[in-house]
Coordinates of N, CA and C in Angstrom, one line a residue:
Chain A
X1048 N 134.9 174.0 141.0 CA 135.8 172.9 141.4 C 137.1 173.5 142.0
X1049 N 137.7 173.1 143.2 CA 138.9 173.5 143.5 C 139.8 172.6 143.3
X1050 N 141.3 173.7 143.0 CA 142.0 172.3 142.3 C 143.5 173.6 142.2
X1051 N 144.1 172.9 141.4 CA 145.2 173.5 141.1 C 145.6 173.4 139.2
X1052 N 145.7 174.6 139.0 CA 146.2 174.7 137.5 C 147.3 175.0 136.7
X1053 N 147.8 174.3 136.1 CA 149.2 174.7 135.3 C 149.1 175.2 134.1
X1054 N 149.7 176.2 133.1 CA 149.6 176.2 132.2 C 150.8 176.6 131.4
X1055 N 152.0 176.4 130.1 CA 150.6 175.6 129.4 C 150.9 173.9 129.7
X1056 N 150.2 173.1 128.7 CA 150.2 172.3 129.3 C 151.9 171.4 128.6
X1057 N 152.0 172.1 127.5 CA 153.3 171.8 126.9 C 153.7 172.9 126.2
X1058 N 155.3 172.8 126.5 CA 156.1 174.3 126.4 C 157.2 174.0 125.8
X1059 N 157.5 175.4 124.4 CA 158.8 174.9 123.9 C 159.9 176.1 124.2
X1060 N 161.2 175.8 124.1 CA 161.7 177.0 124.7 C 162.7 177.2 123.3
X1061 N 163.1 178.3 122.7 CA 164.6 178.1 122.1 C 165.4 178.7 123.0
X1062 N 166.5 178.0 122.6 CA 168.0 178.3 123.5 C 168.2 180.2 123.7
X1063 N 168.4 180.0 124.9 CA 168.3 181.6 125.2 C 167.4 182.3 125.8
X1064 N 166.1 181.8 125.6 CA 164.8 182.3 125.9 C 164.7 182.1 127.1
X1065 N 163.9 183.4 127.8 CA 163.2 182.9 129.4 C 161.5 182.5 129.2
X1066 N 161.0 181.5 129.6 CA 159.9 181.3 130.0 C 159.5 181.3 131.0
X1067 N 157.7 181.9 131.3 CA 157.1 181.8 132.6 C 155.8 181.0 132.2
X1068 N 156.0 179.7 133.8 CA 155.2 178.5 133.7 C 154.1 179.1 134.7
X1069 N 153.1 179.2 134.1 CA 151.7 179.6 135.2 C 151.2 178.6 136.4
X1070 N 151.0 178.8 137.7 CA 150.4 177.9 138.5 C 149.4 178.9 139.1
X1071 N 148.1 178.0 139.3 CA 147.5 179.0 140.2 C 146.5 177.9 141.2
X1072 N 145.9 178.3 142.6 CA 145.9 177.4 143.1 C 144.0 178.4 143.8
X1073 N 143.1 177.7 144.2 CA 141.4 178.1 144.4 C 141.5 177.5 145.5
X1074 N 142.4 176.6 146.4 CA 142.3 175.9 147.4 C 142.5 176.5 148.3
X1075 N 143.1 178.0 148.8 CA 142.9 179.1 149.7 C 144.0 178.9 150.5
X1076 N 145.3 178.0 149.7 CA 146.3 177.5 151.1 C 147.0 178.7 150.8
X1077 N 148.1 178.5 151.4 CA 148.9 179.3 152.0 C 150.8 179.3 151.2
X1078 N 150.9 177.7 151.2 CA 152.5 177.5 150.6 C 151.8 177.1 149.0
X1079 N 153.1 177.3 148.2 CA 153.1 176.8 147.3 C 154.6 176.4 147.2
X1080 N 154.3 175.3 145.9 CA 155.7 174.8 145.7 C 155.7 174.8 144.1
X1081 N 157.3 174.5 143.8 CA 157.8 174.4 142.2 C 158.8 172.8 142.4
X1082 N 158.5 171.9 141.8 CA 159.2 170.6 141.7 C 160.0 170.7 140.3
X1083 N 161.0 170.1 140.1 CA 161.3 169.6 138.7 C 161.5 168.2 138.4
X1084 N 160.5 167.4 137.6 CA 160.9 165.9 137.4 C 161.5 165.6 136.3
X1085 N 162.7 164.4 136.7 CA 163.2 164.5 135.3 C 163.2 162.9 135.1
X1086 N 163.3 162.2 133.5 CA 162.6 160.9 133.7 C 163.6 159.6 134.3
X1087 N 162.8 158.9 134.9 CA 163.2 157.9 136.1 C 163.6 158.1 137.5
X1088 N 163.1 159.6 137.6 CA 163.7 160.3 139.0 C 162.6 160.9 139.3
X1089 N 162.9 161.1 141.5 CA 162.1 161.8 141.8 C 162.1 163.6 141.5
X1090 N 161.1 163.6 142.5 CA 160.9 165.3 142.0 C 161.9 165.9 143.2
X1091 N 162.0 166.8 142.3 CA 163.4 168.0 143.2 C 162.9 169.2 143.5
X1092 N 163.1 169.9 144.5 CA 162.2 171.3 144.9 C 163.1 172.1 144.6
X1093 N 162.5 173.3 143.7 CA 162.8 174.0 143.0 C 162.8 175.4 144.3
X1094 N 162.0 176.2 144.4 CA 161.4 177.1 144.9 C 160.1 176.8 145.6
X1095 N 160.1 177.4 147.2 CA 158.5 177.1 147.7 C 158.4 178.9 148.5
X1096 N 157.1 178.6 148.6 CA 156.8 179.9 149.0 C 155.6 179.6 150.7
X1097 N 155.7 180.4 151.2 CA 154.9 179.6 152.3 C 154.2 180.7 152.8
X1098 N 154.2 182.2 152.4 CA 153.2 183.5 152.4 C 153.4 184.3 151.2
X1099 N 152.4 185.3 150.8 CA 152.6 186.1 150.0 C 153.6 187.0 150.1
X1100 N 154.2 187.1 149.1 CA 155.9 187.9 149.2 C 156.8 187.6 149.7
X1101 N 157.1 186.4 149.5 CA 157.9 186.0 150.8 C 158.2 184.2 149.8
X1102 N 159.0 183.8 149.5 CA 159.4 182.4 148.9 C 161.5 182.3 149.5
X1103 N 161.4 180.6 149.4 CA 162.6 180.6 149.3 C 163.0 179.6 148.0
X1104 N 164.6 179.3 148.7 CA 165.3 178.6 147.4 C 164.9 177.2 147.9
X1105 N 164.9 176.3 146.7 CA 164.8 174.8 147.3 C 166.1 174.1 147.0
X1106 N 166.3 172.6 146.2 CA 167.8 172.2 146.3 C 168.0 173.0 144.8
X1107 N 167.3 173.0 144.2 CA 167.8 173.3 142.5 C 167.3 174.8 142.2
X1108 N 167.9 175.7 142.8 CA 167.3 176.7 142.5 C 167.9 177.7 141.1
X1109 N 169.3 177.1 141.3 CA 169.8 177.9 140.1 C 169.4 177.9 138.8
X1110 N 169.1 179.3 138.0 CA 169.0 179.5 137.2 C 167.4 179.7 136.4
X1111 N 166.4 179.7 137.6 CA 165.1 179.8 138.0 C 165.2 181.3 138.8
X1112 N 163.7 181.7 138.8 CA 163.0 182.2 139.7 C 161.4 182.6 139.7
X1113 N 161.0 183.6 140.6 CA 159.7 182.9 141.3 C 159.2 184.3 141.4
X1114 N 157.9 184.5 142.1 CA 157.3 185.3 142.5 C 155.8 185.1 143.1
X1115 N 155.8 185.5 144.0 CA 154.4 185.5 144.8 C 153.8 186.6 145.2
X1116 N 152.8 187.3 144.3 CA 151.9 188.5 144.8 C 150.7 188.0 145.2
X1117 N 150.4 186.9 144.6 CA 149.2 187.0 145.3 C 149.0 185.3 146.3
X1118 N 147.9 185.5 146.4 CA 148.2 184.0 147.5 C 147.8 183.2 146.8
X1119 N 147.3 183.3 145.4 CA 146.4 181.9 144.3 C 147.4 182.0 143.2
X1120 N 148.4 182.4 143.0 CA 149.3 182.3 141.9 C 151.0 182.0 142.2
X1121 N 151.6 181.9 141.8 CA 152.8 181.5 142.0 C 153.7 180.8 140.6
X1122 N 154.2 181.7 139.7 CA 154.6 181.7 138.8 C 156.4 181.2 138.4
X1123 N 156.8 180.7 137.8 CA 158.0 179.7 137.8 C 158.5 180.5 136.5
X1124 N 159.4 181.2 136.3 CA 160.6 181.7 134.8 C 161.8 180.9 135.1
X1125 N 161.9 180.0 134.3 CA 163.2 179.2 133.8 C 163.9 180.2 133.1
X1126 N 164.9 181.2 133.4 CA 165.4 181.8 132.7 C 167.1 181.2 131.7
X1127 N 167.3 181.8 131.0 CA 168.4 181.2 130.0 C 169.7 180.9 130.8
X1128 N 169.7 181.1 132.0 CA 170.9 180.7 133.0 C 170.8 178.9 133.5
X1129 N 169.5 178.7 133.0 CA 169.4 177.1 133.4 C 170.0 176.4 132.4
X1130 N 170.7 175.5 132.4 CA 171.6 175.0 131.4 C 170.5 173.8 131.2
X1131 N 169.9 173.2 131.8 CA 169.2 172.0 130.9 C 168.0 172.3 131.4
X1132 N 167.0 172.9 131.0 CA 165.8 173.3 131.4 C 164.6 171.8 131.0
X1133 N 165.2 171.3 130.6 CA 164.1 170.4 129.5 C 163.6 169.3 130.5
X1134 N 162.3 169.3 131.0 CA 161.8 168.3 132.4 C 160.5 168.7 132.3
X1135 N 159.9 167.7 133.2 CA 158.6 168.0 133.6 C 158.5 168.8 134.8
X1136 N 157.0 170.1 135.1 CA 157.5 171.1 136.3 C 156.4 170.6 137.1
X1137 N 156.2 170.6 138.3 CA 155.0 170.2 138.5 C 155.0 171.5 140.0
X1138 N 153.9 172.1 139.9 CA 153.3 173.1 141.0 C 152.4 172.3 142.0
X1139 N 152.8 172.6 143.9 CA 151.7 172.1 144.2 C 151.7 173.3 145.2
X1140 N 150.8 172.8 146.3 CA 149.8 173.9 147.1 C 150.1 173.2 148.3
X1141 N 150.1 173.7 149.9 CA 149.3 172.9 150.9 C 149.1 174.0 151.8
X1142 N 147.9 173.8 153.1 CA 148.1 174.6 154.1 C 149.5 174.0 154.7
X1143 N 149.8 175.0 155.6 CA 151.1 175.0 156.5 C 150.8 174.1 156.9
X1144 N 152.4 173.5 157.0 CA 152.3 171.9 157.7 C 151.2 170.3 157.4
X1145 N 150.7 170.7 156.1 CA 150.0 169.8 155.8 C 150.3 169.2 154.1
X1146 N 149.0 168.1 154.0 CA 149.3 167.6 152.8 C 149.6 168.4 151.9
X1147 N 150.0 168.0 151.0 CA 151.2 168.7 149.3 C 149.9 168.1 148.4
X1148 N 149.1 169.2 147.7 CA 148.5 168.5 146.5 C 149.1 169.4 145.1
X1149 N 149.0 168.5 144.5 CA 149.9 168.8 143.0 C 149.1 169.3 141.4
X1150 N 149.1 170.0 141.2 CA 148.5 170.3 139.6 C 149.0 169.2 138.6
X1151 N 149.0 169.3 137.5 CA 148.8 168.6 136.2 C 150.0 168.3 135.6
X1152 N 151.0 169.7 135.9 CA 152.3 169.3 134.8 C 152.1 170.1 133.9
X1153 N 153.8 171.0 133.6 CA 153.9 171.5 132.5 C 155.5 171.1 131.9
X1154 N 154.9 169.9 130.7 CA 156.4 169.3 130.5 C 157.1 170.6 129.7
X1155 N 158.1 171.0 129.6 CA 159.0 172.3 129.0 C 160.2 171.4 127.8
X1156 N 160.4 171.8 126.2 CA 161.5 171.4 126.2 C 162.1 172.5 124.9
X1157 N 163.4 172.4 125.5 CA 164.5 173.6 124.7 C 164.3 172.4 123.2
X1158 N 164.4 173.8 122.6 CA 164.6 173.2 121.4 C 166.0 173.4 120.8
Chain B
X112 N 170.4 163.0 157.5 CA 169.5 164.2 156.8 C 168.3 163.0 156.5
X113 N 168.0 163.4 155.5 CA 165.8 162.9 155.1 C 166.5 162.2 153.7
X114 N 165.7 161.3 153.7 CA 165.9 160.7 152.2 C 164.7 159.3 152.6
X115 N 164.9 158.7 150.9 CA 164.0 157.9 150.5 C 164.0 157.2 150.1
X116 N 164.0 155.5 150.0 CA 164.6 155.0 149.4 C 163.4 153.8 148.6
X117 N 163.3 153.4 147.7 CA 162.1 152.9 146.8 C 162.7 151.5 146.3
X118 N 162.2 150.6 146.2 CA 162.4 149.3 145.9 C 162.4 149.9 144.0
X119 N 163.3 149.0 143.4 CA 163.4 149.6 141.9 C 162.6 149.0 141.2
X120 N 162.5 149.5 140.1 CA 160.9 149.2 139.3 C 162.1 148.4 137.9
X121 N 161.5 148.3 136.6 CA 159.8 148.5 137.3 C 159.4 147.3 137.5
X122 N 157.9 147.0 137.8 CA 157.4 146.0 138.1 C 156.1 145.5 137.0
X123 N 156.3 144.3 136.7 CA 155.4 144.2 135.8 C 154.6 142.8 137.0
X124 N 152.8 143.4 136.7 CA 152.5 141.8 137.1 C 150.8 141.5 136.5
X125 N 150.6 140.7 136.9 CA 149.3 140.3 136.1 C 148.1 140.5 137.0
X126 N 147.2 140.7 135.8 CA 145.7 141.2 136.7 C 145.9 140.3 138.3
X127 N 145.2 140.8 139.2 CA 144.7 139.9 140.5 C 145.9 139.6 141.4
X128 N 147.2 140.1 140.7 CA 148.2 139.5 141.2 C 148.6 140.6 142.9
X129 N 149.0 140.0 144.1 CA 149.4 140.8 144.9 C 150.4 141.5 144.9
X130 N 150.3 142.9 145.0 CA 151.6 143.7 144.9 C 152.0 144.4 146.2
X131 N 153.4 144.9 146.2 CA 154.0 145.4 147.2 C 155.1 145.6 146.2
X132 N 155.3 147.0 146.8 CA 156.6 148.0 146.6 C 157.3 148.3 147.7
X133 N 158.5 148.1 148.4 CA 159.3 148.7 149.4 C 159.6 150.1 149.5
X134 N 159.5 150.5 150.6 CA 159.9 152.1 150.8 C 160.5 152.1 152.3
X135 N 161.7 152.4 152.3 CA 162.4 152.7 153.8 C 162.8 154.1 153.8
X136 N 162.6 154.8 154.9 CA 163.3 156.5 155.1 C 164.5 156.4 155.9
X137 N 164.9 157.4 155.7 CA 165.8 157.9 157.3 C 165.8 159.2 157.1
X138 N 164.8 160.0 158.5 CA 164.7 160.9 158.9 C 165.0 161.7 160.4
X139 N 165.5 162.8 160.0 CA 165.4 163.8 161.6 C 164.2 164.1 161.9
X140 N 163.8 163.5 163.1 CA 162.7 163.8 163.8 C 161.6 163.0 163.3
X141 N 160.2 163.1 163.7 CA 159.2 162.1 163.3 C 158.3 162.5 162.2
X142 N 158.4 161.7 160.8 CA 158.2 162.5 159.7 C 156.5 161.9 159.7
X143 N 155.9 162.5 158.5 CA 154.5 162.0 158.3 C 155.1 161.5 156.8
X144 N 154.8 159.9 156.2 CA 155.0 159.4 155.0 C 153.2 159.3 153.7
X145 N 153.8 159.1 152.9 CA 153.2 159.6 151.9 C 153.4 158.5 150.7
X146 N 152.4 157.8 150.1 CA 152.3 157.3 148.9 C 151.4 158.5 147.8
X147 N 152.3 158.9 146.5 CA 151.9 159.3 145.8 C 151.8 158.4 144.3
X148 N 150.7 158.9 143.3 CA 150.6 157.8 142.3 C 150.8 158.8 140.8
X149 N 151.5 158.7 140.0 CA 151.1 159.3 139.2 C 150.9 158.7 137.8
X150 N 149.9 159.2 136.7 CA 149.5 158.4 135.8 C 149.9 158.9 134.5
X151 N 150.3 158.2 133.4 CA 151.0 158.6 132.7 C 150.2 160.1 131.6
X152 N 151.9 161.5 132.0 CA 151.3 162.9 131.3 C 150.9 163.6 132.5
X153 N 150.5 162.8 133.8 CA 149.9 163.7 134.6 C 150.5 164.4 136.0
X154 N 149.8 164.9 136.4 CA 150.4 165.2 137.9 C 150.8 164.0 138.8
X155 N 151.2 164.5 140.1 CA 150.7 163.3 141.1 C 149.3 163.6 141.9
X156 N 149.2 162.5 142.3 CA 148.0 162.3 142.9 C 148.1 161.9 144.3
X157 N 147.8 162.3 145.4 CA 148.3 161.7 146.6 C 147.3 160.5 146.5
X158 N 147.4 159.3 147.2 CA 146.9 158.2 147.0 C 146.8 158.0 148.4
X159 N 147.8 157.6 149.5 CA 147.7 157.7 151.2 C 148.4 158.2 151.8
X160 N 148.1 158.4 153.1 CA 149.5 159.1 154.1 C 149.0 158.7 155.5
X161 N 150.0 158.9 156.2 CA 150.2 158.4 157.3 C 151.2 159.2 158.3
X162 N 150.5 159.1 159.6 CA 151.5 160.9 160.4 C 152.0 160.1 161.5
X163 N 151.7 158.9 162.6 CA 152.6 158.9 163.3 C 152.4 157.5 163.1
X164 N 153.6 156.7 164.1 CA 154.2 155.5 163.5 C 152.7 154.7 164.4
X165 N 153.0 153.0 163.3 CA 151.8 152.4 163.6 C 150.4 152.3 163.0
X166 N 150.5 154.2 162.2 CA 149.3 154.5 161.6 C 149.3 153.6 160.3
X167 N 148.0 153.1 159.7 CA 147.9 152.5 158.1 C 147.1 153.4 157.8
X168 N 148.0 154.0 156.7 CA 146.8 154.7 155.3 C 146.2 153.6 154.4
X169 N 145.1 154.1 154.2 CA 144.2 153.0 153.0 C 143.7 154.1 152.2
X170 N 143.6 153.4 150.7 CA 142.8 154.2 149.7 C 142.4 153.5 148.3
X171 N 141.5 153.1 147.7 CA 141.1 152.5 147.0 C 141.9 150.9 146.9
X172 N 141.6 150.5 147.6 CA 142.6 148.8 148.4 C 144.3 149.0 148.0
X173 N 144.6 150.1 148.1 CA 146.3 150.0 149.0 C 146.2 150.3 150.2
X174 N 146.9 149.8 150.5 CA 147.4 150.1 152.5 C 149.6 150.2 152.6
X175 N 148.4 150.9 153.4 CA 150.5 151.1 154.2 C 150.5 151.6 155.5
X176 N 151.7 150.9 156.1 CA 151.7 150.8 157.6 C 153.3 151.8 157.8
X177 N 153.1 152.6 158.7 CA 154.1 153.5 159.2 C 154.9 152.4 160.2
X178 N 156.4 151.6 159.9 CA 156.8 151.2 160.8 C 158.1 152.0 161.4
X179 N 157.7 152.6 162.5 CA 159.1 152.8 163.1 C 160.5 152.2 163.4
X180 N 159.9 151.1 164.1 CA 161.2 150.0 163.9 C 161.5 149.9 162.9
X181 N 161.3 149.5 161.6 CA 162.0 149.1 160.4 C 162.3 150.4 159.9
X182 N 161.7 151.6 159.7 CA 161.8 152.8 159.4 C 161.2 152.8 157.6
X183 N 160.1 152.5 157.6 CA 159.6 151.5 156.4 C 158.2 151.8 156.0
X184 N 157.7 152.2 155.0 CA 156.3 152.3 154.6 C 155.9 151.5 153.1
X185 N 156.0 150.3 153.5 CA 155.5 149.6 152.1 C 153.7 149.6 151.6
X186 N 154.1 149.6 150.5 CA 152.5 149.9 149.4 C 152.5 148.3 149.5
X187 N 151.1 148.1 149.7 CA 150.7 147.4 149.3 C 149.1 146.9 148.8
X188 N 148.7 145.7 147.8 CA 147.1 146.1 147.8 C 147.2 144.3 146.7
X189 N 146.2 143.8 147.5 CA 145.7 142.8 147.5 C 145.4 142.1 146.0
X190 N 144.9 142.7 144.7 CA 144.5 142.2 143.7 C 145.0 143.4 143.2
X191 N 145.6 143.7 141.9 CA 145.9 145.0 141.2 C 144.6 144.4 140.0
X192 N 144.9 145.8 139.3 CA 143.9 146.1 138.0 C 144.8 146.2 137.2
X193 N 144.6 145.8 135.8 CA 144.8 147.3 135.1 C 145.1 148.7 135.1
X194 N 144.6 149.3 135.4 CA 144.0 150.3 135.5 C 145.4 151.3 136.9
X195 N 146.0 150.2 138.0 CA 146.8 150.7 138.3 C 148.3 151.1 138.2
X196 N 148.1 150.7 136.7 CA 149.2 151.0 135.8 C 149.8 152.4 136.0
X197 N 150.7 152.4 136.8 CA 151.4 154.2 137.0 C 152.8 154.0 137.7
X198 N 153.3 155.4 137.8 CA 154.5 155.2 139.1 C 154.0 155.8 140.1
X199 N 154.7 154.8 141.1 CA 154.1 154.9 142.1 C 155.6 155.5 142.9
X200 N 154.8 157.2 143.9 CA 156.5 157.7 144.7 C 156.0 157.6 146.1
X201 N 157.0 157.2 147.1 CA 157.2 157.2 148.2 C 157.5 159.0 149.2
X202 N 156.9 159.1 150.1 CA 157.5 160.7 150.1 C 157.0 160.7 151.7
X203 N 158.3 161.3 152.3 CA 158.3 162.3 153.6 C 158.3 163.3 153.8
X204 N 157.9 164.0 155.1 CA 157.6 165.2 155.2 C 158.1 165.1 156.3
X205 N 159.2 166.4 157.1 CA 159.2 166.5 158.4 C 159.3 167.8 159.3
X206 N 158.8 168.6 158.3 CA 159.1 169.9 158.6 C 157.7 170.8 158.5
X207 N 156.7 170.8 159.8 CA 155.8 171.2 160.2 C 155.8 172.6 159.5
X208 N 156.7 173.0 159.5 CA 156.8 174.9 158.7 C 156.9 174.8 157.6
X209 N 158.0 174.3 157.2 CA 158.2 174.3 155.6 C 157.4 173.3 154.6
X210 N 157.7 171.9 155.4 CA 156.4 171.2 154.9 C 157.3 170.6 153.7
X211 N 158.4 170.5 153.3 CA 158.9 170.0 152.4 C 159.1 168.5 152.2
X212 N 158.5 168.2 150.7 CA 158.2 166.6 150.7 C 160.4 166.3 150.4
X213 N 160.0 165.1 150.6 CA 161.8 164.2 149.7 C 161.1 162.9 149.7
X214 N 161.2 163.0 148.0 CA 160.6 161.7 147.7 C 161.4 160.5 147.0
X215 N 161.3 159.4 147.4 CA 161.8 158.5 146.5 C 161.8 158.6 144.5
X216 N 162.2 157.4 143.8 CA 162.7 157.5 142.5 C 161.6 157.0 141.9
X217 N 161.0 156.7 142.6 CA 159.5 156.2 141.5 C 159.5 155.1 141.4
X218 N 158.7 154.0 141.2 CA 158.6 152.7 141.1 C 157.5 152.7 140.0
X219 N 157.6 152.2 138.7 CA 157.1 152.0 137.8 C 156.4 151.0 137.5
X220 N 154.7 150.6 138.0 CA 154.0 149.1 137.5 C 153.5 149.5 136.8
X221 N 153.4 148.3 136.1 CA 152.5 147.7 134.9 C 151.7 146.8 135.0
X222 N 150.6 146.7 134.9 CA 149.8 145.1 134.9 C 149.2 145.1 133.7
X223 N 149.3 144.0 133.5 CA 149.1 143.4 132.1 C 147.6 142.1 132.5
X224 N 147.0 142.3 131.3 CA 145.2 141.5 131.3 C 146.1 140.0 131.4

């Protein structure tokens, strides 16, 4: 099945701590993306990547970062510089210039 | 700049009933629009899209029409379920490289038996 996966699927953080939110993607594209949703709002772009090695910043970059080695993975650390980490993350995938498909969600919350 | 603007939720309506959510953009250059659906805990799900004006996406009986004149992509779908109980996001794309969605605030229905 091709698809896109997040893990885990719910995440706790204590104050201080960095976490890293897994995405990985079998769909062979090319970009990936990091959203943050928070409730009653749309999603905000965190970080996207659009080749291996190579990502930028999106509007909310601070206090996050990223990494792209390989072209099926694309991993998100909310590090302890994010002052309110606590949201839903959601990873998607697309070829260049084309549709955005989205994984499952990994809600995150500081304790 | 790009933005999105979503009729506010939420919406509650009864089985069979006809629904429509408003969605107007304002964008640089000619974007391709996007209904996404998401269900409650989950991802989103693309639902339809639509790349140049005039086009209608259809998908499981919603439709939406790309109007350029109005600058407008309303959901709409003839008899709702149950079952399409979710929020529903409006979203643009106009950047062939980067490909970056900006999506509206979500519209929230409910239908009730």
């Amino acid at each position: 099945d091709g698809g896109i996966t997040q893990s885990p699927k719910y995440l706790f953080r204590k104050e201080g701590q960095n976490v890293t939110l897994s995405c990985e993607q079998n769909l062979n594209h090319d970009a990936m993306y990091w959203y943050r949703q928070d409730p009653g709002q749309g999603l905000r772009l965190i970080y996207y990547s659009q080749i291996v090695n190579d990502f930028q910043k999106g509007d909310i970059a601070e206090g996050y970062s990223v990494s792209r080695e390989k072209k099926e993975s694309f991993p998100l650390t909310v590090t302890s510089a994010q002052k309110n980490p606590t949201a839903f993350y959601l990873c998607a995938s697309s070829q260049t210039g084309d549709t955005q498909y989205f994984g499952p969600g990994t809600r995150l919350t500081v304790l | 700049g790009n933005s999105v603007t979503q009729m506010e939720g939420p919406v509650t309506l009864s089985e069979e009933a006809f629904l429509t959510i408003n969605c107007t953009y304002t964008a640089t250059g000619y974007p391709s629009l996007f209904w996404y659906v998401q269900y409650p805990g989950e991802g989103l799900q693309l639902l339809l899209k639509a790349t140049k004006a005039d086009d209608k996406g259809s998908n499981k009986g919603f439709e939406a029409t790309y109007r350029k004149e109005t600058t407008s992509f309303h959901l709409e779908k003839g008899s709702v379920q149950v079952s399409d109980s979710a929020v529903y996001f409006c979203a643009l794309s106009v950047s062939a490289g980067a490909n970056n969605l900006f999506f509206g605030t979500g519209t929230r229905l409910t239908v009730i038996p």
